[in-house]
Amino acid sequence: MSADLDSLAAKISSCRVCVEHPIGRPLPHEPRPVLRPSSSARILIAGQAPGTKVHLSGMPFTDASGDRLRDWLDVTKDEFYDTEKFAIVPMGFCFPGQDAKGGDLPPRRECAATWLAPLMALMPAIDMVLTIGIYAQSWHMGAARRSSLTETVMDWRAIWENSAGRKVLPLPHPSWRNTGWLKRNPWFEMDLLPFLRSEIRYRIG
């Protein structure tokens, strides 16, 4: 990483804004920011927020969602965690806690508001952004996002072709909870994934 990005990452790793100056209720546990920025990677994985397993491991996507995502990308773990190839910067850096039904809460709003713009400015090599889920799509795509996740991902070709600057490709979350969505939308595996894998391989060799 560049010295400036390394300095910013160090500040983020000690961030406590969601406890000391929260928007709404404070984070219900000790912060543990999880991200892997890079000043040289061409691909940014813009996810949602760490889950319980990632909160414990301190590494992004060390769970079943990560296994499915790596399968979608057709990359090995070594390739996936190589910061020369991939930057991983979610919308929320800490596990946000769970709701009454045991589902993960939305990403904390403090993270993107405080850190995302300066982070993106220090990752100049990024030319492909994988927006995973509606929160990443809202931030990185703005008005290009459609009214639902399904509509956004279905329109992936137009979104890709019309991306100004960094190319953007919208994806659903690779959670097991979306297995039904994948079955209802077979075009995702038939059309989008081959294109995704081709663009990934083009960039990482």
PDB file of C-alpha atoms in Angstrom:
ATOM      1  CA  MET A   1       0.000   0.000   0.000  1.00  0.00           C
ATOM      2  CA  SER A   2       1.008   3.594  -0.400  1.00  0.00           C
ATOM      3  CA  ALA A   3       2.097   5.450   2.733  1.00  0.00           C
ATOM      4  CA  ASP A   4      -1.063   7.576   2.679  1.00  0.00           C
ATOM      5  CA  LEU A   5      -3.348   4.566   2.326  1.00  0.00           C
ATOM      6  CA  ASP A   6      -1.427   2.681   5.007  1.00  0.00           C
ATOM      7  CA  SER A   7      -1.874   5.648   7.358  1.00  0.00           C
ATOM      8  CA  LEU A   8      -5.599   5.862   6.630  1.00  0.00           C
ATOM      9  CA  ALA A   9      -6.052   2.113   7.113  1.00  0.00           C
ATOM     10  CA  ALA A  10      -4.340   2.385  10.502  1.00  0.00           C
ATOM     11  CA  LYS A  11      -6.783   5.113  11.541  1.00  0.00           C
ATOM     12  CA  ILE A  12      -9.739   2.991  10.420  1.00  0.00           C
ATOM     13  CA  SER A  13      -8.477  -0.033  12.341  1.00  0.00           C
ATOM     14  CA  SER A  14      -8.707   1.982  15.573  1.00  0.00           C
ATOM     15  CA  CYS A  15     -12.001   3.722  14.696  1.00  0.00           C
ATOM     16  CA  ARG A  16     -14.635   3.898  17.441  1.00  0.00           C
ATOM     17  CA  VAL A  17     -17.043   6.416  15.935  1.00  0.00           C
ATOM     18  CA  CYS A  18     -20.002   3.975  16.034  1.00  0.00           C
ATOM     19  CA  VAL A  19     -19.505   3.641  19.808  1.00  0.00           C
ATOM     20  CA  GLU A  20     -18.460   7.140  20.800  1.00  0.00           C
ATOM     21  CA  HIS A  21     -20.393   9.218  18.229  1.00  0.00           C
ATOM     22  CA  PRO A  22     -23.027   6.856  16.844  1.00  0.00           C
ATOM     23  CA  ILE A  23     -25.827   7.568  14.414  1.00  0.00           C
ATOM     24  CA  GLY A  24     -28.682   6.021  16.356  1.00  0.00           C
ATOM     25  CA  ARG A  25     -27.904   3.253  18.808  1.00  0.00           C
ATOM     26  CA  PRO A  26     -24.214   2.605  19.441  1.00  0.00           C
ATOM     27  CA  LEU A  27     -22.545  -0.580  18.227  1.00  0.00           C
ATOM     28  CA  PRO A  28     -23.479  -3.276  20.803  1.00  0.00           C
ATOM     29  CA  HIS A  29     -19.944  -4.687  21.084  1.00  0.00           C
ATOM     30  CA  GLU A  30     -16.316  -3.656  20.703  1.00  0.00           C
ATOM     31  CA  PRO A  31     -15.498  -2.424  17.184  1.00  0.00           C
ATOM     32  CA  ARG A  32     -13.331  -4.641  14.998  1.00  0.00           C
ATOM     33  CA  PRO A  33     -13.016  -3.022  11.566  1.00  0.00           C
ATOM     34  CA  VAL A  34     -12.412  -5.556   8.783  1.00  0.00           C
ATOM     35  CA  LEU A  35     -11.238  -4.396   5.364  1.00  0.00           C
ATOM     36  CA  ARG A  36      -8.376  -4.902   2.908  1.00  0.00           C
ATOM     37  CA  PRO A  37      -7.729  -1.728   0.904  1.00  0.00           C
ATOM     38  CA  SER A  38      -5.111  -1.622  -1.824  1.00  0.00           C
ATOM     39  CA  SER A  39      -3.358   1.083  -3.821  1.00  0.00           C
ATOM     40  CA  SER A  40      -2.453  -1.359  -6.612  1.00  0.00           C
ATOM     41  CA  ALA A  41      -5.402  -3.755  -7.041  1.00  0.00           C
ATOM     42  CA  ARG A  42      -7.628  -3.221 -10.067  1.00  0.00           C
ATOM     43  CA  ILE A  43     -10.714  -4.911  -8.588  1.00  0.00           C
ATOM     44  CA  LEU A  44     -12.724  -3.678  -5.616  1.00  0.00           C
ATOM     45  CA  ILE A  45     -15.101  -6.005  -3.814  1.00  0.00           C
ATOM     46  CA  ALA A  46     -17.628  -3.637  -2.245  1.00  0.00           C
ATOM     47  CA  GLY A  47     -19.595  -5.759   0.184  1.00  0.00           C
ATOM     48  CA  GLN A  48     -22.063  -5.129   2.963  1.00  0.00           C
ATOM     49  CA  ALA A  49     -20.577  -5.688   6.440  1.00  0.00           C
ATOM     50  CA  PRO A  50     -18.819  -8.475   8.354  1.00  0.00           C
ATOM     51  CA  GLY A  51     -20.905 -11.286   9.801  1.00  0.00           C
ATOM     52  CA  THR A  52     -20.268 -13.157  13.036  1.00  0.00           C
ATOM     53  CA  LYS A  53     -17.538 -15.445  11.646  1.00  0.00           C
ATOM     54  CA  VAL A  54     -15.688 -12.568  10.010  1.00  0.00           C
ATOM     55  CA  HIS A  55     -15.954 -10.555  13.227  1.00  0.00           C
ATOM     56  CA  LEU A  56     -14.151 -13.401  14.993  1.00  0.00           C
ATOM     57  CA  SER A  57     -11.549 -14.073  12.298  1.00  0.00           C
ATOM     58  CA  GLY A  58     -10.756 -10.473  11.401  1.00  0.00           C
ATOM     59  CA  MET A  59     -10.566 -11.456   7.715  1.00  0.00           C
ATOM     60  CA  PRO A  60     -13.309 -10.677   5.184  1.00  0.00           C
ATOM     61  CA  PHE A  61     -15.395 -13.472   3.698  1.00  0.00           C
ATOM     62  CA  THR A  62     -14.046 -16.278   5.921  1.00  0.00           C
ATOM     63  CA  ASP A  63     -17.463 -17.940   5.842  1.00  0.00           C
ATOM     64  CA  ALA A  64     -19.867 -19.751   3.529  1.00  0.00           C
ATOM     65  CA  SER A  65     -20.638 -16.489   1.725  1.00  0.00           C
ATOM     66  CA  GLY A  66     -16.957 -16.139   0.937  1.00  0.00           C
ATOM     67  CA  ASP A  67     -16.828 -19.676  -0.441  1.00  0.00           C
ATOM     68  CA  ARG A  68     -19.731 -18.922  -2.774  1.00  0.00           C
ATOM     69  CA  LEU A  69     -18.258 -15.565  -3.804  1.00  0.00           C
ATOM     70  CA  ARG A  70     -14.900 -17.149  -4.668  1.00  0.00           C
ATOM     71  CA  ASP A  71     -16.780 -19.735  -6.719  1.00  0.00           C
ATOM     72  CA  TRP A  72     -18.612 -16.941  -8.555  1.00  0.00           C
ATOM     73  CA  LEU A  73     -15.293 -15.235  -9.289  1.00  0.00           C
ATOM     74  CA  ASP A  74     -13.539 -18.539 -10.075  1.00  0.00           C
ATOM     75  CA  VAL A  75     -10.524 -17.621  -7.948  1.00  0.00           C
ATOM     76  CA  THR A  76      -8.505 -19.408  -5.292  1.00  0.00           C
ATOM     77  CA  LYS A  77      -8.250 -18.214  -1.711  1.00  0.00           C
ATOM     78  CA  ASP A  78      -4.677 -17.115  -2.362  1.00  0.00           C
ATOM     79  CA  GLU A  79      -5.796 -15.006  -5.316  1.00  0.00           C
ATOM     80  CA  PHE A  80      -8.781 -13.631  -3.417  1.00  0.00           C
ATOM     81  CA  TYR A  81      -6.703 -12.436  -0.463  1.00  0.00           C
ATOM     82  CA  ASP A  82      -3.872 -11.062  -2.603  1.00  0.00           C
ATOM     83  CA  THR A  83      -4.119  -7.282  -2.214  1.00  0.00           C
ATOM     84  CA  GLU A  84      -2.203  -6.882  -5.473  1.00  0.00           C
ATOM     85  CA  LYS A  85      -5.300  -8.361  -7.134  1.00  0.00           C
ATOM     86  CA  PHE A  86      -8.309  -7.468  -4.960  1.00  0.00           C
ATOM     87  CA  ALA A  87      -9.244  -4.688  -2.573  1.00  0.00           C
ATOM     88  CA  ILE A  88     -12.057  -5.579  -0.175  1.00  0.00           C
ATOM     89  CA  VAL A  89     -13.869  -2.599   1.308  1.00  0.00           C
ATOM     90  CA  PRO A  90     -17.410  -3.139   2.628  1.00  0.00           C
ATOM     91  CA  MET A  91     -19.971  -0.460   3.383  1.00  0.00           C
ATOM     92  CA  GLY A  92     -19.691  -1.181   7.094  1.00  0.00           C
ATOM     93  CA  PHE A  93     -16.349  -2.248   8.542  1.00  0.00           C
ATOM     94  CA  CYS A  94     -17.613  -3.788  11.797  1.00  0.00           C
ATOM     95  CA  PHE A  95     -20.162  -6.520  12.449  1.00  0.00           C
ATOM     96  CA  PRO A  96     -23.333  -4.479  13.077  1.00  0.00           C
ATOM     97  CA  GLY A  97     -25.091  -6.964  15.365  1.00  0.00           C
ATOM     98  CA  GLN A  98     -28.280  -8.922  14.776  1.00  0.00           C
ATOM     99  CA  ASP A  99     -31.994  -8.208  14.792  1.00  0.00           C
ATOM    100  CA  ALA A 100     -34.612 -10.060  16.843  1.00  0.00           C
ATOM    101  CA  LYS A 101     -34.879 -12.790  14.191  1.00  0.00           C
ATOM    102  CA  GLY A 102     -31.146 -13.481  14.120  1.00  0.00           C
ATOM    103  CA  GLY A 103     -30.451 -11.700  10.853  1.00  0.00           C
ATOM    104  CA  ASP A 104     -27.577  -9.273  10.508  1.00  0.00           C
ATOM    105  CA  LEU A 105     -28.463  -5.609  10.924  1.00  0.00           C
ATOM    106  CA  PRO A 106     -27.697  -3.174   8.067  1.00  0.00           C
ATOM    107  CA  PRO A 107     -24.154  -1.803   7.818  1.00  0.00           C
ATOM    108  CA  ARG A 108     -23.414   1.017  10.231  1.00  0.00           C
ATOM    109  CA  ARG A 109     -23.905   4.336   8.444  1.00  0.00           C
ATOM    110  CA  GLU A 110     -20.922   5.953  10.163  1.00  0.00           C
ATOM    111  CA  CYS A 111     -18.365   3.924   8.178  1.00  0.00           C
ATOM    112  CA  ALA A 112     -19.214   5.080   4.664  1.00  0.00           C
ATOM    113  CA  ALA A 113     -19.919   8.635   5.788  1.00  0.00           C
ATOM    114  CA  THR A 114     -16.559   8.928   7.548  1.00  0.00           C
ATOM    115  CA  TRP A 115     -14.142   6.824   5.541  1.00  0.00           C
ATOM    116  CA  LEU A 116     -15.317   5.664   2.125  1.00  0.00           C
ATOM    117  CA  ALA A 117     -14.637   8.745  -0.003  1.00  0.00           C
ATOM    118  CA  PRO A 118     -11.045   9.216   1.263  1.00  0.00           C
ATOM    119  CA  LEU A 119     -10.420   5.482   0.860  1.00  0.00           C
ATOM    120  CA  MET A 120     -11.590   5.479  -2.754  1.00  0.00           C
ATOM    121  CA  ALA A 121      -9.418   8.500  -3.489  1.00  0.00           C
ATOM    122  CA  LEU A 122      -6.349   6.532  -2.371  1.00  0.00           C
ATOM    123  CA  MET A 123      -7.118   3.476  -4.523  1.00  0.00           C
ATOM    124  CA  PRO A 124      -6.434   4.902  -7.989  1.00  0.00           C
ATOM    125  CA  ALA A 125      -5.772   1.568  -9.725  1.00  0.00           C
ATOM    126  CA  ILE A 126      -9.345   0.324  -9.205  1.00  0.00           C
ATOM    127  CA  ASP A 127     -11.085   0.000 -12.557  1.00  0.00           C
ATOM    128  CA  MET A 128     -13.730  -2.611 -11.676  1.00  0.00           C
ATOM    129  CA  VAL A 129     -16.123  -2.426  -8.730  1.00  0.00           C
ATOM    130  CA  LEU A 130     -18.233  -5.416  -7.707  1.00  0.00           C
ATOM    131  CA  THR A 131     -21.179  -3.976  -5.775  1.00  0.00           C
ATOM    132  CA  ILE A 132     -22.585  -6.715  -3.565  1.00  0.00           C
ATOM    133  CA  GLY A 133     -26.086  -5.956  -2.279  1.00  0.00           C
ATOM    134  CA  ILE A 134     -28.223  -2.840  -2.159  1.00  0.00           C
ATOM    135  CA  TYR A 135     -26.096  -0.821   0.271  1.00  0.00           C
ATOM    136  CA  ALA A 136     -22.969  -0.998  -1.880  1.00  0.00           C
ATOM    137  CA  GLN A 137     -25.045  -0.427  -4.995  1.00  0.00           C
ATOM    138  CA  SER A 138     -26.627   2.684  -3.516  1.00  0.00           C
ATOM    139  CA  TRP A 139     -23.255   4.239  -2.642  1.00  0.00           C
ATOM    140  CA  HIS A 140     -21.186   3.239  -5.648  1.00  0.00           C
ATOM    141  CA  MET A 141     -23.891   3.438  -8.324  1.00  0.00           C
ATOM    142  CA  GLY A 142     -26.128   6.294  -7.218  1.00  0.00           C
ATOM    143  CA  ALA A 143     -28.876   6.962  -9.748  1.00  0.00           C
ATOM    144  CA  ALA A 144     -27.809   3.961 -11.842  1.00  0.00           C
ATOM    145  CA  ARG A 145     -29.275   1.644  -9.206  1.00  0.00           C
ATOM    146  CA  ARG A 146     -32.758   0.396 -10.047  1.00  0.00           C
ATOM    147  CA  SER A 147     -35.686   0.200  -7.618  1.00  0.00           C
ATOM    148  CA  SER A 148     -34.872  -3.340  -6.443  1.00  0.00           C
ATOM    149  CA  LEU A 149     -31.796  -5.528  -6.232  1.00  0.00           C
ATOM    150  CA  THR A 150     -33.216  -7.947  -8.792  1.00  0.00           C
ATOM    151  CA  GLU A 151     -33.888  -5.172 -11.299  1.00  0.00           C
ATOM    152  CA  THR A 152     -30.413  -3.755 -10.719  1.00  0.00           C
ATOM    153  CA  VAL A 153     -28.629  -7.066 -11.252  1.00  0.00           C
ATOM    154  CA  MET A 154     -30.836  -7.928 -14.234  1.00  0.00           C
ATOM    155  CA  ASP A 155     -29.709  -4.687 -15.890  1.00  0.00           C
ATOM    156  CA  TRP A 156     -26.038  -5.496 -15.376  1.00  0.00           C
ATOM    157  CA  ARG A 157     -25.068  -5.184 -19.043  1.00  0.00           C
ATOM    158  CA  ALA A 158     -26.367  -1.626 -19.384  1.00  0.00           C
ATOM    159  CA  ILE A 159     -24.899  -0.653 -16.014  1.00  0.00           C
ATOM    160  CA  TRP A 160     -21.497  -2.014 -17.049  1.00  0.00           C
ATOM    161  CA  GLU A 161     -21.537  -0.380 -20.469  1.00  0.00           C
ATOM    162  CA  ASN A 162     -22.704   2.980 -19.104  1.00  0.00           C
ATOM    163  CA  SER A 163     -20.250   3.114 -16.196  1.00  0.00           C
ATOM    164  CA  ALA A 164     -18.257   6.328 -16.308  1.00  0.00           C
ATOM    165  CA  GLY A 165     -14.683   5.755 -15.196  1.00  0.00           C
ATOM    166  CA  ARG A 166     -14.562   2.651 -13.022  1.00  0.00           C
ATOM    167  CA  LYS A 167     -16.633  -0.201 -14.447  1.00  0.00           C
ATOM    168  CA  VAL A 168     -19.372  -1.366 -12.069  1.00  0.00           C
ATOM    169  CA  LEU A 169     -20.980  -4.807 -11.929  1.00  0.00           C
ATOM    170  CA  PRO A 170     -23.889  -5.362  -9.513  1.00  0.00           C
ATOM    171  CA  LEU A 171     -24.183  -8.686  -7.699  1.00  0.00           C
ATOM    172  CA  PRO A 172     -26.579 -10.176  -5.146  1.00  0.00           C
ATOM    173  CA  HIS A 173     -25.157 -11.101  -1.768  1.00  0.00           C
ATOM    174  CA  PRO A 174     -23.569 -14.579  -1.857  1.00  0.00           C
ATOM    175  CA  SER A 175     -25.324 -15.529   1.397  1.00  0.00           C
ATOM    176  CA  TRP A 176     -27.036 -18.916   1.677  1.00  0.00           C
ATOM    177  CA  ARG A 177     -30.208 -16.891   2.283  1.00  0.00           C
ATOM    178  CA  ASN A 178     -30.137 -16.003  -1.435  1.00  0.00           C
ATOM    179  CA  THR A 179     -30.149 -19.610  -2.677  1.00  0.00           C
ATOM    180  CA  GLY A 180     -33.821 -19.251  -3.579  1.00  0.00           C
ATOM    181  CA  TRP A 181     -33.085 -16.066  -5.525  1.00  0.00           C
ATOM    182  CA  LEU A 182     -30.399 -17.859  -7.523  1.00  0.00           C
ATOM    183  CA  LYS A 183     -32.824 -20.668  -8.402  1.00  0.00           C
ATOM    184  CA  ARG A 184     -35.474 -18.163  -9.528  1.00  0.00           C
ATOM    185  CA  ASN A 185     -32.961 -16.262 -11.636  1.00  0.00           C
ATOM    186  CA  PRO A 186     -30.977 -18.846 -13.629  1.00  0.00           C
ATOM    187  CA  TRP A 187     -29.741 -16.122 -16.006  1.00  0.00           C
ATOM    188  CA  PHE A 188     -27.370 -15.013 -13.256  1.00  0.00           C
ATOM    189  CA  GLU A 189     -25.274 -18.174 -13.502  1.00  0.00           C
ATOM    190  CA  MET A 190     -25.756 -18.613 -17.250  1.00  0.00           C
ATOM    191  CA  ASP A 191     -25.062 -15.061 -18.432  1.00  0.00           C
ATOM    192  CA  LEU A 192     -23.570 -12.837 -15.748  1.00  0.00           C
ATOM    193  CA  LEU A 193     -21.091 -15.256 -14.146  1.00  0.00           C
ATOM    194  CA  PRO A 194     -19.214 -16.158 -17.352  1.00  0.00           C
ATOM    195  CA  PHE A 195     -18.812 -12.448 -18.099  1.00  0.00           C
ATOM    196  CA  LEU A 196     -17.716 -11.746 -14.522  1.00  0.00           C
ATOM    197  CA  ARG A 197     -15.130 -14.536 -14.561  1.00  0.00           C
ATOM    198  CA  SER A 198     -13.733 -13.365 -17.880  1.00  0.00           C
ATOM    199  CA  GLU A 199     -13.291  -9.787 -16.621  1.00  0.00           C
ATOM    200  CA  ILE A 200     -11.710 -11.004 -13.384  1.00  0.00           C
ATOM    201  CA  ARG A 201      -9.213 -13.217 -15.174  1.00  0.00           C
ATOM    202  CA  TYR A 202      -8.355 -10.430 -17.593  1.00  0.00           C
ATOM    203  CA  ARG A 203      -7.375  -8.233 -14.644  1.00  0.00           C
ATOM    204  CA  ILE A 204      -5.544 -10.689 -12.393  1.00  0.00           C
ATOM    205  CA  GLY A 205      -3.881 -12.871 -15.008  1.00  0.00           C
TER     206      GLY A 205
END
